[in-house]
């Protein structure tokens, strides 16, 4: 099969395709525009009620919230810090002053208890991160006192980096086992970061194995093999998505050289009230359309596994990066959530995503942290 015919075939089978109404539906006030991106066929529009609050669109906040921890103290510190940029924009200086004082006092009063809650071998690292968090609050408090609007957001983000590290320290063991049916597949039991180097610049993908260990494990395993090096973005719409991972030749995905078999991964999506992800069925098939997953399509730079239009359990090597965010298509109210496996977010390099176009090449993809969490 020549390359042209192959591309036409893939256009029908394995590409992310906007449906007829993805160009925008203009309805009356209080109407929701649902963006449908499918792989080969349009999905009928599905409308839900307007959200009661705006979707969280910051990938770092989504990833912090997705950590499987139970620490009311650190969660309260996290949420208070996350609100500071907005409080600053509204010039709520008295509230900000009280908040930073409360955070500092809370950490002093609870640090010993937080540290005692982890095993001895993890206490040193947790202590280091909590100390760094406390130290990072000093310049933040000073900026608040002098009403330095220009620096508060950056200082709050710095403190939140340490909050995230401390929260991750609380996870002492991977929280669940994947179903036996998929246990032989590579699994990422934790998180990793991948640096994606392209002809237009670099981007960092934070890959979340806590909530999608099989899909994340597939991706990290292929990155480590150099599978994506030199591949191009074979499908792209600068306003909606970038897709890559299609190898040269007639095969659409990854063939394991050890077995000679085409390796696929199932759809894998976790709900907030479930300990383990759901496997094998989309939200649409389960009657859960409109439900908000732990890793939603809410942030610019959401990374998900592509799959054939007619088989959500046949994802392999192709993945796409979501490039759309809108108050009118929030998480839980689009047709992507629960129908594709999100396994990470671009957390650095938004400017690179803005530049990438169809045909642009990946120079290399490499794991820069978390490689030890891959289990094969």
mmCIF file of C-alpha atoms in Angstrom:
data_model
loop_
_atom_site.group_PDB
_atom_site.id
_atom_site.type_symbol
_atom_site.label_atom_id
_atom_site.label_comp_id
_atom_site.label_asym_id
_atom_site.label_seq_id
_atom_site.Cartn_x
_atom_site.Cartn_y
_atom_site.Cartn_z
ATOM 1 C CA UNK A 1 0.000 0.000 0.000
ATOM 2 C CA UNK A 2 1.548 3.345 -0.957
ATOM 3 C CA UNK A 3 1.856 6.184 1.484
ATOM 4 C CA UNK A 4 -0.991 8.226 0.006
ATOM 5 C CA UNK A 5 -3.467 5.370 0.269
ATOM 6 C CA UNK A 6 -2.246 4.570 3.737
ATOM 7 C CA UNK A 7 -2.884 8.131 4.883
ATOM 8 C CA UNK A 8 -6.371 8.094 3.413
ATOM 9 C CA UNK A 9 -7.087 4.828 5.202
ATOM 10 C CA UNK A 10 -5.866 6.236 8.497
ATOM 11 C CA UNK A 11 -8.038 9.267 7.992
ATOM 12 C CA UNK A 12 -10.975 6.892 8.372
ATOM 13 C CA UNK A 13 -9.559 4.688 11.117
ATOM 14 C CA UNK A 14 -7.168 6.232 13.556
ATOM 15 C CA UNK A 15 -7.359 9.988 13.349
ATOM 16 C CA UNK A 16 -9.014 12.445 15.648
ATOM 17 C CA UNK A 17 -11.713 14.085 13.573
ATOM 18 C CA UNK A 18 -13.927 17.029 14.299
ATOM 19 C CA UNK A 19 -17.572 16.409 13.709
ATOM 20 C CA UNK A 20 -19.803 18.657 11.680
ATOM 21 C CA UNK A 21 -20.808 20.723 14.671
ATOM 22 C CA UNK A 22 -17.315 21.242 16.083
ATOM 23 C CA UNK A 23 -17.047 24.456 14.059
ATOM 24 C CA UNK A 24 -19.317 26.005 16.669
ATOM 25 C CA UNK A 25 -22.995 25.926 17.523
ATOM 26 C CA UNK A 26 -24.404 29.320 18.343
ATOM 27 C CA UNK A 27 -27.372 28.972 20.637
ATOM 28 C CA UNK A 28 -29.215 31.280 22.994
ATOM 29 C CA UNK A 29 -27.896 32.446 26.356
ATOM 30 C CA UNK A 30 -27.251 29.594 28.822
ATOM 31 C CA UNK A 31 -26.574 27.105 26.056
ATOM 32 C CA UNK A 32 -23.596 24.736 26.061
ATOM 33 C CA UNK A 33 -21.435 24.175 23.000
ATOM 34 C CA UNK A 34 -20.222 20.597 22.981
ATOM 35 C CA UNK A 35 -17.098 19.896 20.971
ATOM 36 C CA UNK A 36 -17.002 16.408 19.527
ATOM 37 C CA UNK A 37 -13.708 15.030 18.404
ATOM 38 C CA UNK A 38 -13.880 11.456 17.202
ATOM 39 C CA UNK A 39 -11.718 9.083 15.281
ATOM 40 C CA UNK A 40 -13.487 8.225 12.090
ATOM 41 C CA UNK A 41 -17.137 9.084 12.680
ATOM 42 C CA UNK A 42 -19.180 11.845 14.226
ATOM 43 C CA UNK A 43 -20.818 11.319 17.597
ATOM 44 C CA UNK A 44 -24.319 12.693 17.988
ATOM 45 C CA UNK A 45 -24.375 15.918 20.030
ATOM 46 C CA UNK A 46 -25.048 15.402 23.712
ATOM 47 C CA UNK A 47 -25.969 18.356 25.889
ATOM 48 C CA UNK A 48 -25.887 18.608 29.660
ATOM 49 C CA UNK A 49 -26.720 21.238 32.211
ATOM 50 C CA UNK A 50 -24.508 24.250 32.587
ATOM 51 C CA UNK A 51 -21.736 23.713 35.122
ATOM 52 C CA UNK A 52 -22.228 25.148 38.574
ATOM 53 C CA UNK A 53 -18.695 26.519 38.518
ATOM 54 C CA UNK A 54 -15.899 27.001 36.039
ATOM 55 C CA UNK A 55 -13.820 23.978 35.174
ATOM 56 C CA UNK A 56 -10.267 23.888 36.502
ATOM 57 C CA UNK A 57 -8.077 24.536 33.474
ATOM 58 C CA UNK A 58 -4.640 24.655 35.087
ATOM 59 C CA UNK A 59 -2.928 21.279 34.514
ATOM 60 C CA UNK A 60 -0.823 21.650 37.652
ATOM 61 C CA UNK A 61 -3.928 22.035 39.803
ATOM 62 C CA UNK A 62 -5.575 19.060 38.090
ATOM 63 C CA UNK A 63 -2.504 16.918 38.722
ATOM 64 C CA UNK A 64 -2.276 17.946 42.374
ATOM 65 C CA UNK A 65 -5.949 17.158 42.892
ATOM 66 C CA UNK A 66 -5.455 13.790 41.186
ATOM 67 C CA UNK A 67 -2.888 12.565 43.710
ATOM 68 C CA UNK A 68 -4.312 9.671 45.766
ATOM 69 C CA UNK A 69 -3.761 11.192 49.194
ATOM 70 C CA UNK A 70 -5.825 11.961 52.262
ATOM 71 C CA UNK A 71 -4.301 14.989 53.987
ATOM 72 C CA UNK A 72 -6.773 17.673 54.935
ATOM 73 C CA UNK A 73 -3.986 19.965 56.147
ATOM 74 C CA UNK A 74 -1.986 19.972 52.900
ATOM 75 C CA UNK A 75 -5.124 20.090 50.772
ATOM 76 C CA UNK A 76 -6.263 23.222 52.631
ATOM 77 C CA UNK A 77 -2.837 24.821 52.180
ATOM 78 C CA UNK A 78 -2.932 23.907 48.493
ATOM 79 C CA UNK A 79 -6.391 25.377 47.871
ATOM 80 C CA UNK A 80 -5.589 28.593 49.725
ATOM 81 C CA UNK A 81 -2.400 29.141 47.718
ATOM 82 C CA UNK A 82 -4.206 28.375 44.463
ATOM 83 C CA UNK A 83 -6.709 31.150 45.190
ATOM 84 C CA UNK A 84 -4.058 33.809 45.823
ATOM 85 C CA UNK A 85 -3.604 35.004 42.218
ATOM 86 C CA UNK A 86 -7.337 35.632 41.956
ATOM 87 C CA UNK A 87 -7.422 37.297 45.384
ATOM 88 C CA UNK A 88 -4.557 39.512 44.234
ATOM 89 C CA UNK A 89 -6.381 40.539 41.066
ATOM 90 C CA UNK A 90 -9.355 41.521 43.220
ATOM 91 C CA UNK A 91 -7.041 43.430 45.606
ATOM 92 C CA UNK A 92 -8.234 41.528 48.657
ATOM 93 C CA UNK A 93 -5.153 42.399 50.631
ATOM 94 C CA UNK A 94 -6.603 41.810 54.098
ATOM 95 C CA UNK A 95 -7.774 38.330 53.110
ATOM 96 C CA UNK A 96 -4.395 37.551 51.573
ATOM 97 C CA UNK A 97 -2.595 38.674 54.716
ATOM 98 C CA UNK A 98 -4.797 36.472 56.898
ATOM 99 C CA UNK A 99 -4.432 33.517 54.502
ATOM 100 C CA UNK A 100 -0.637 33.554 54.468
ATOM 101 C CA UNK A 101 -0.533 33.845 58.258
ATOM 102 C CA UNK A 102 -2.939 30.922 58.570
ATOM 103 C CA UNK A 103 -0.898 28.765 56.203
ATOM 104 C CA UNK A 104 2.347 29.462 58.081
ATOM 105 C CA UNK A 105 0.732 28.752 61.450
ATOM 106 C CA UNK A 106 -0.953 25.575 60.163
ATOM 107 C CA UNK A 107 2.304 24.139 58.857
ATOM 108 C CA UNK A 108 4.146 24.834 62.114
ATOM 109 C CA UNK A 109 1.388 23.245 64.181
ATOM 110 C CA UNK A 110 0.949 20.163 61.990
ATOM 111 C CA UNK A 111 4.391 19.440 60.550
ATOM 112 C CA UNK A 112 5.333 16.797 63.137
ATOM 113 C CA UNK A 113 2.030 14.987 62.657
ATOM 114 C CA UNK A 114 2.338 15.039 58.861
ATOM 115 C CA UNK A 115 5.871 13.641 58.978
ATOM 116 C CA UNK A 116 4.917 10.952 61.480
ATOM 117 C CA UNK A 117 2.323 9.676 59.027
ATOM 118 C CA UNK A 118 4.875 8.264 56.591
ATOM 119 C CA UNK A 119 7.439 5.495 56.893
ATOM 120 C CA UNK A 120 10.848 6.271 58.363
ATOM 121 C CA UNK A 121 12.612 6.053 55.010
ATOM 122 C CA UNK A 122 10.369 8.787 53.569
ATOM 123 C CA UNK A 123 10.436 11.159 56.518
ATOM 124 C CA UNK A 124 13.696 12.853 55.521
ATOM 125 C CA UNK A 125 12.462 13.808 52.037
ATOM 126 C CA UNK A 126 9.084 14.932 53.347
ATOM 127 C CA UNK A 127 10.798 17.074 55.993
ATOM 128 C CA UNK A 128 12.964 18.665 53.296
ATOM 129 C CA UNK A 129 9.951 19.508 51.132
ATOM 130 C CA UNK A 130 7.937 20.900 54.053
ATOM 131 C CA UNK A 131 10.903 23.043 55.089
ATOM 132 C CA UNK A 132 11.263 24.344 51.533
ATOM 133 C CA UNK A 133 7.537 25.089 51.507
ATOM 134 C CA UNK A 134 7.800 27.076 54.736
ATOM 135 C CA UNK A 135 10.812 28.990 53.406
ATOM 136 C CA UNK A 136 8.991 29.811 50.172
ATOM 137 C CA UNK A 137 6.211 31.475 52.148
ATOM 138 C CA UNK A 138 8.559 34.196 53.457
ATOM 139 C CA UNK A 139 8.982 36.124 50.163
ATOM 140 C CA UNK A 140 5.314 35.497 49.376
ATOM 141 C CA UNK A 141 4.268 37.059 52.656
ATOM 142 C CA UNK A 142 6.555 40.029 52.017
ATOM 143 C CA UNK A 143 5.037 40.540 48.567
ATOM 144 C CA UNK A 144 1.559 40.511 50.069
ATOM 145 C CA UNK A 145 2.495 43.035 52.750
ATOM 146 C CA UNK A 146 3.814 45.525 50.174
ATOM 147 C CA UNK A 147 0.988 44.710 47.730
ATOM 148 C CA UNK A 148 3.372 43.556 45.020
ATOM 149 C CA UNK A 149 0.789 42.381 42.489
ATOM 150 C CA UNK A 150 3.382 41.519 39.843
ATOM 151 C CA UNK A 151 5.150 38.818 41.829
ATOM 152 C CA UNK A 152 2.509 37.163 43.996
ATOM 153 C CA UNK A 153 1.362 34.677 41.350
ATOM 154 C CA UNK A 154 4.904 33.425 40.655
ATOM 155 C CA UNK A 155 5.704 33.175 44.359
ATOM 156 C CA UNK A 156 2.465 31.299 45.068
ATOM 157 C CA UNK A 157 3.274 28.877 42.228
ATOM 158 C CA UNK A 158 6.718 28.291 43.714
ATOM 159 C CA UNK A 159 5.156 27.425 47.059
ATOM 160 C CA UNK A 160 2.658 25.155 45.318
ATOM 161 C CA UNK A 161 5.512 23.237 43.690
ATOM 162 C CA UNK A 162 6.663 22.263 47.177
ATOM 163 C CA UNK A 163 3.094 21.471 48.230
ATOM 164 C CA UNK A 164 2.848 19.037 45.330
ATOM 165 C CA UNK A 165 6.156 17.413 46.250
ATOM 166 C CA UNK A 166 5.099 17.048 49.887
ATOM 167 C CA UNK A 167 1.750 15.588 48.867
ATOM 168 C CA UNK A 168 3.480 13.072 46.604
ATOM 169 C CA UNK A 169 5.742 12.086 49.524
ATOM 170 C CA UNK A 170 2.645 10.898 51.394
ATOM 171 C CA UNK A 171 2.019 8.136 48.828
ATOM 172 C CA UNK A 172 3.901 5.191 50.262
ATOM 173 C CA UNK A 173 2.650 2.466 47.913
ATOM 174 C CA UNK A 174 0.840 2.313 44.608
ATOM 175 C CA UNK A 175 -2.844 2.386 45.621
ATOM 176 C CA UNK A 176 -4.286 -0.472 43.523
ATOM 177 C CA UNK A 177 -3.604 -3.384 41.184
ATOM 178 C CA UNK A 178 -4.770 -3.276 37.587
ATOM 179 C CA UNK A 179 -7.098 -6.100 36.467
ATOM 180 C CA UNK A 180 -5.319 -9.382 35.752
ATOM 181 C CA UNK A 181 -6.349 -9.111 32.103
ATOM 182 C CA UNK A 182 -3.981 -6.152 31.668
ATOM 183 C CA UNK A 183 -1.357 -6.976 34.297
ATOM 184 C CA UNK A 184 1.203 -8.144 31.729
ATOM 185 C CA UNK A 185 1.294 -4.741 30.040
ATOM 186 C CA UNK A 186 3.861 -2.098 31.076
ATOM 187 C CA UNK A 187 2.592 -0.033 33.987
ATOM 188 C CA UNK A 188 3.681 3.333 35.316
ATOM 189 C CA UNK A 189 3.229 3.075 39.078
ATOM 190 C CA UNK A 190 3.632 6.729 39.859
ATOM 191 C CA UNK A 191 4.483 9.738 37.745
ATOM 192 C CA UNK A 192 7.125 10.575 35.184
ATOM 193 C CA UNK A 193 8.103 13.534 33.053
ATOM 194 C CA UNK A 194 8.893 13.374 29.359
ATOM 195 C CA UNK A 195 10.724 16.064 27.448
ATOM 196 C CA UNK A 196 9.352 16.280 23.925
ATOM 197 C CA UNK A 197 11.870 17.980 21.620
ATOM 198 C CA UNK A 198 10.430 19.156 18.301
ATOM 199 C CA UNK A 199 11.489 21.317 15.388
ATOM 200 C CA UNK A 200 9.462 24.138 16.955
ATOM 201 C CA UNK A 201 10.822 23.849 20.494
ATOM 202 C CA UNK A 202 10.467 21.704 23.596
ATOM 203 C CA UNK A 203 7.600 20.756 25.891
ATOM 204 C CA UNK A 204 7.390 18.802 29.143
ATOM 205 C CA UNK A 205 4.651 16.206 29.576
ATOM 206 C CA UNK A 206 3.834 15.137 33.131
ATOM 207 C CA UNK A 207 2.623 11.556 32.801
ATOM 208 C CA UNK A 208 0.222 10.317 35.491
ATOM 209 C CA UNK A 209 0.427 6.627 36.274
ATOM 210 C CA UNK A 210 -1.585 6.995 39.471
ATOM 211 C CA UNK A 211 -4.767 7.379 37.433
ATOM 212 C CA UNK A 212 -3.913 5.670 34.123
ATOM 213 C CA UNK A 213 -1.050 3.242 34.836
ATOM 214 C CA UNK A 214 -1.528 1.073 31.728
ATOM 215 C CA UNK A 215 -1.818 3.857 29.162
ATOM 216 C CA UNK A 216 0.918 5.833 30.909
ATOM 217 C CA UNK A 217 3.078 2.720 31.055
ATOM 218 C CA UNK A 218 2.624 2.092 27.329
ATOM 219 C CA UNK A 219 3.664 5.655 26.548
ATOM 220 C CA UNK A 220 6.725 5.692 28.835
ATOM 221 C CA UNK A 221 7.847 2.279 27.567
ATOM 222 C CA UNK A 222 7.729 3.508 23.962
ATOM 223 C CA UNK A 223 9.509 6.728 24.866
ATOM 224 C CA UNK A 224 12.321 4.746 26.449
ATOM 225 C CA UNK A 225 12.601 2.660 23.282
ATOM 226 C CA UNK A 226 12.983 5.797 21.170
ATOM 227 C CA UNK A 227 9.790 4.942 19.319
ATOM 228 C CA UNK A 228 8.679 8.561 18.846
ATOM 229 C CA UNK A 229 12.042 9.936 17.752
ATOM 230 C CA UNK A 230 11.775 11.270 14.207
ATOM 231 C CA UNK A 231 8.005 10.815 13.876
ATOM 232 C CA UNK A 232 5.806 13.627 12.584
ATOM 233 C CA UNK A 233 2.471 15.043 13.611
ATOM 234 C CA UNK A 234 0.255 13.245 11.115
ATOM 235 C CA UNK A 235 -2.983 14.899 12.154
ATOM 236 C CA UNK A 236 -3.348 18.448 13.386
ATOM 237 C CA UNK A 237 -5.794 21.269 13.772
ATOM 238 C CA UNK A 238 -4.138 24.265 15.355
ATOM 239 C CA UNK A 239 -7.298 25.092 17.296
ATOM 240 C CA UNK A 240 -8.107 21.634 18.601
ATOM 241 C CA UNK A 241 -5.414 18.964 18.631
ATOM 242 C CA UNK A 242 -2.082 17.534 17.516
ATOM 243 C CA UNK A 243 -1.695 13.816 16.889
ATOM 244 C CA UNK A 244 1.440 11.722 16.455
ATOM 245 C CA UNK A 245 2.778 8.220 17.072
ATOM 246 C CA UNK A 246 2.059 6.697 13.659
ATOM 247 C CA UNK A 247 5.184 4.753 12.616
ATOM 248 C CA UNK A 248 6.405 4.470 9.056
ATOM 249 C CA UNK A 249 5.049 1.522 7.122
ATOM 250 C CA UNK A 250 1.660 -0.130 6.949
ATOM 251 C CA UNK A 251 1.306 -0.739 10.701
ATOM 252 C CA UNK A 252 -0.679 1.887 12.596
ATOM 253 C CA UNK A 253 0.807 1.288 16.034
ATOM 254 C CA UNK A 254 3.427 -0.572 18.045
ATOM 255 C CA UNK A 255 4.566 -4.126 17.370
ATOM 256 C CA UNK A 256 6.461 -5.626 20.303
ATOM 257 C CA UNK A 257 9.753 -6.945 18.886
ATOM 258 C CA UNK A 258 9.928 -9.541 21.667
ATOM 259 C CA UNK A 259 6.642 -11.164 20.668
ATOM 260 C CA UNK A 260 6.077 -9.917 17.123
ATOM 261 C CA UNK A 261 2.548 -8.954 18.176
ATOM 262 C CA UNK A 262 0.686 -5.668 17.872
ATOM 263 C CA UNK A 263 0.362 -4.298 21.419
ATOM 264 C CA UNK A 264 -2.753 -2.433 22.456
ATOM 265 C CA UNK A 265 -4.005 -0.848 25.642
ATOM 266 C CA UNK A 266 -7.591 -0.562 26.895
ATOM 267 C CA UNK A 267 -9.522 2.578 27.648
ATOM 268 C CA UNK A 268 -8.707 3.494 31.237
ATOM 269 C CA UNK A 269 -10.481 6.306 33.087
ATOM 270 C CA UNK A 270 -10.855 6.879 36.824
ATOM 271 C CA UNK A 271 -13.819 8.501 38.538
ATOM 272 C CA UNK A 272 -13.250 10.598 41.677
ATOM 273 C CA UNK A 273 -15.214 8.212 43.896
ATOM 274 C CA UNK A 274 -13.479 5.074 42.644
ATOM 275 C CA UNK A 275 -10.172 3.691 43.872
ATOM 276 C CA UNK A 276 -9.232 2.136 40.533
ATOM 277 C CA UNK A 277 -9.963 3.232 36.962
ATOM 278 C CA UNK A 278 -12.700 1.722 34.859
ATOM 279 C CA UNK A 279 -11.370 -0.500 32.076
ATOM 280 C CA UNK A 280 -12.752 -1.735 28.782
ATOM 281 C CA UNK A 281 -15.810 0.497 28.426
ATOM 282 C CA UNK A 282 -16.267 4.159 27.605
ATOM 283 C CA UNK A 283 -18.411 6.437 29.722
ATOM 284 C CA UNK A 284 -20.867 6.517 26.836
ATOM 285 C CA UNK A 285 -21.163 2.720 26.947
ATOM 286 C CA UNK A 286 -21.643 2.830 30.716
ATOM 287 C CA UNK A 287 -24.273 5.556 30.606
ATOM 288 C CA UNK A 288 -21.904 7.989 32.331
ATOM 289 C CA UNK A 289 -21.795 10.729 29.692
ATOM 290 C CA UNK A 290 -21.424 14.097 31.392
ATOM 291 C CA UNK A 291 -19.472 12.629 34.320
ATOM 292 C CA UNK A 292 -16.265 14.360 35.346
ATOM 293 C CA UNK A 293 -13.225 12.035 35.470
ATOM 294 C CA UNK A 294 -10.180 12.604 37.649
ATOM 295 C CA UNK A 295 -8.119 13.529 34.574
ATOM 296 C CA UNK A 296 -10.461 15.627 32.424
ATOM 297 C CA UNK A 297 -10.123 17.309 29.041
ATOM 298 C CA UNK A 298 -10.143 20.703 30.728
ATOM 299 C CA UNK A 299 -6.612 21.988 30.208
ATOM 300 C CA UNK A 300 -4.800 23.159 27.112
ATOM 301 C CA UNK A 301 -2.190 20.453 26.577
ATOM 302 C CA UNK A 302 -4.185 17.448 27.806
ATOM 303 C CA UNK A 303 -2.471 14.282 26.504
ATOM 304 C CA UNK A 304 -4.558 11.207 25.650
ATOM 305 C CA UNK A 305 -4.262 7.899 23.829
ATOM 306 C CA UNK A 306 -5.833 7.768 20.373
ATOM 307 C CA UNK A 307 -7.847 4.713 19.376
ATOM 308 C CA UNK A 308 -9.862 3.504 16.384
ATOM 309 C CA UNK A 309 -13.340 4.917 16.083
ATOM 310 C CA UNK A 310 -14.926 1.496 16.574
ATOM 311 C CA UNK A 311 -12.691 0.107 19.327
ATOM 312 C CA UNK A 312 -11.766 2.079 22.433
ATOM 313 C CA UNK A 313 -9.587 -0.832 23.573
ATOM 314 C CA UNK A 314 -7.263 -0.762 20.573
ATOM 315 C CA UNK A 315 -5.077 2.213 21.416
ATOM 316 C CA UNK A 316 -1.414 1.519 20.749
ATOM 317 C CA UNK A 317 1.206 4.181 20.051
ATOM 318 C CA UNK A 318 -0.709 7.125 18.654
ATOM 319 C CA UNK A 319 -1.592 9.903 21.084
ATOM 320 C CA UNK A 320 -3.024 13.369 20.771
ATOM 321 C CA UNK A 321 -2.573 16.658 22.584
ATOM 322 C CA UNK A 322 -5.727 18.666 23.195
ATOM 323 C CA UNK A 323 -5.348 22.332 22.225
ATOM 324 C CA UNK A 324 -8.706 23.754 23.149
ATOM 325 C CA UNK A 325 -10.181 25.292 26.256
ATOM 326 C CA UNK A 326 -13.408 27.169 26.654
ATOM 327 C CA UNK A 327 -15.902 28.038 29.342
ATOM 328 C CA UNK A 328 -18.568 26.718 26.952
ATOM 329 C CA UNK A 329 -17.046 23.246 26.672
ATOM 330 C CA UNK A 330 -15.926 22.444 30.227
ATOM 331 C CA UNK A 331 -14.794 19.089 31.490
ATOM 332 C CA UNK A 332 -17.675 16.672 31.881
ATOM 333 C CA UNK A 333 -19.756 18.446 29.251
ATOM 334 C CA UNK A 334 -17.840 17.392 26.161
ATOM 335 C CA UNK A 335 -17.700 14.080 24.338
ATOM 336 C CA UNK A 336 -14.042 13.378 25.018
ATOM 337 C CA UNK A 337 -14.165 12.875 28.789
ATOM 338 C CA UNK A 338 -14.524 9.193 29.556
ATOM 339 C CA UNK A 339 -14.242 8.173 25.915
ATOM 340 C CA UNK A 340 -10.466 8.568 25.619
ATOM 341 C CA UNK A 341 -7.750 7.730 28.140
ATOM 342 C CA UNK A 342 -6.030 10.842 29.433
ATOM 343 C CA UNK A 343 -2.608 9.958 30.817
ATOM 344 C CA UNK A 344 -0.940 13.318 31.303
ATOM 345 C CA UNK A 345 -0.667 17.028 30.648
ATOM 346 C CA UNK A 346 1.830 19.361 29.045
ATOM 347 C CA UNK A 347 3.021 21.311 32.088
ATOM 348 C CA UNK A 348 5.734 23.353 30.372
ATOM 349 C CA UNK A 349 6.087 24.477 26.763
ATOM 350 C CA UNK A 350 2.680 25.882 25.878
ATOM 351 C CA UNK A 351 4.422 28.214 23.435
ATOM 352 C CA UNK A 352 5.769 25.188 21.561
ATOM 353 C CA UNK A 353 2.299 23.698 21.186
ATOM 354 C CA UNK A 354 1.118 27.014 19.767
ATOM 355 C CA UNK A 355 3.731 26.751 16.992
ATOM 356 C CA UNK A 356 3.400 23.094 15.993
ATOM 357 C CA UNK A 357 1.617 22.255 12.755
ATOM 358 C CA UNK A 358 0.806 19.247 10.581
ATOM 359 C CA UNK A 359 4.007 17.597 9.355
ATOM 360 C CA UNK A 360 6.264 19.034 12.045
ATOM 361 C CA UNK A 361 8.721 16.506 13.421
ATOM 362 C CA UNK A 362 9.532 15.179 16.877
ATOM 363 C CA UNK A 363 13.300 15.217 17.207
ATOM 364 C CA UNK A 364 13.314 13.150 20.376
ATOM 365 C CA UNK A 365 11.250 12.135 23.382
ATOM 366 C CA UNK A 366 13.028 11.175 26.584
ATOM 367 C CA UNK A 367 12.096 10.439 30.182
ATOM 368 C CA UNK A 368 13.697 13.062 32.426
ATOM 369 C CA UNK A 369 12.233 11.891 35.738
ATOM 370 C CA UNK A 370 10.218 9.002 37.126
ATOM 371 C CA UNK A 371 11.701 6.256 34.933
ATOM 372 C CA UNK A 372 12.007 4.080 38.040
ATOM 373 C CA UNK A 373 8.210 3.981 38.276
ATOM 374 C CA UNK A 374 7.856 1.947 35.061
ATOM 375 C CA UNK A 375 7.163 -1.720 35.729
ATOM 376 C CA UNK A 376 7.387 -4.207 32.845
#
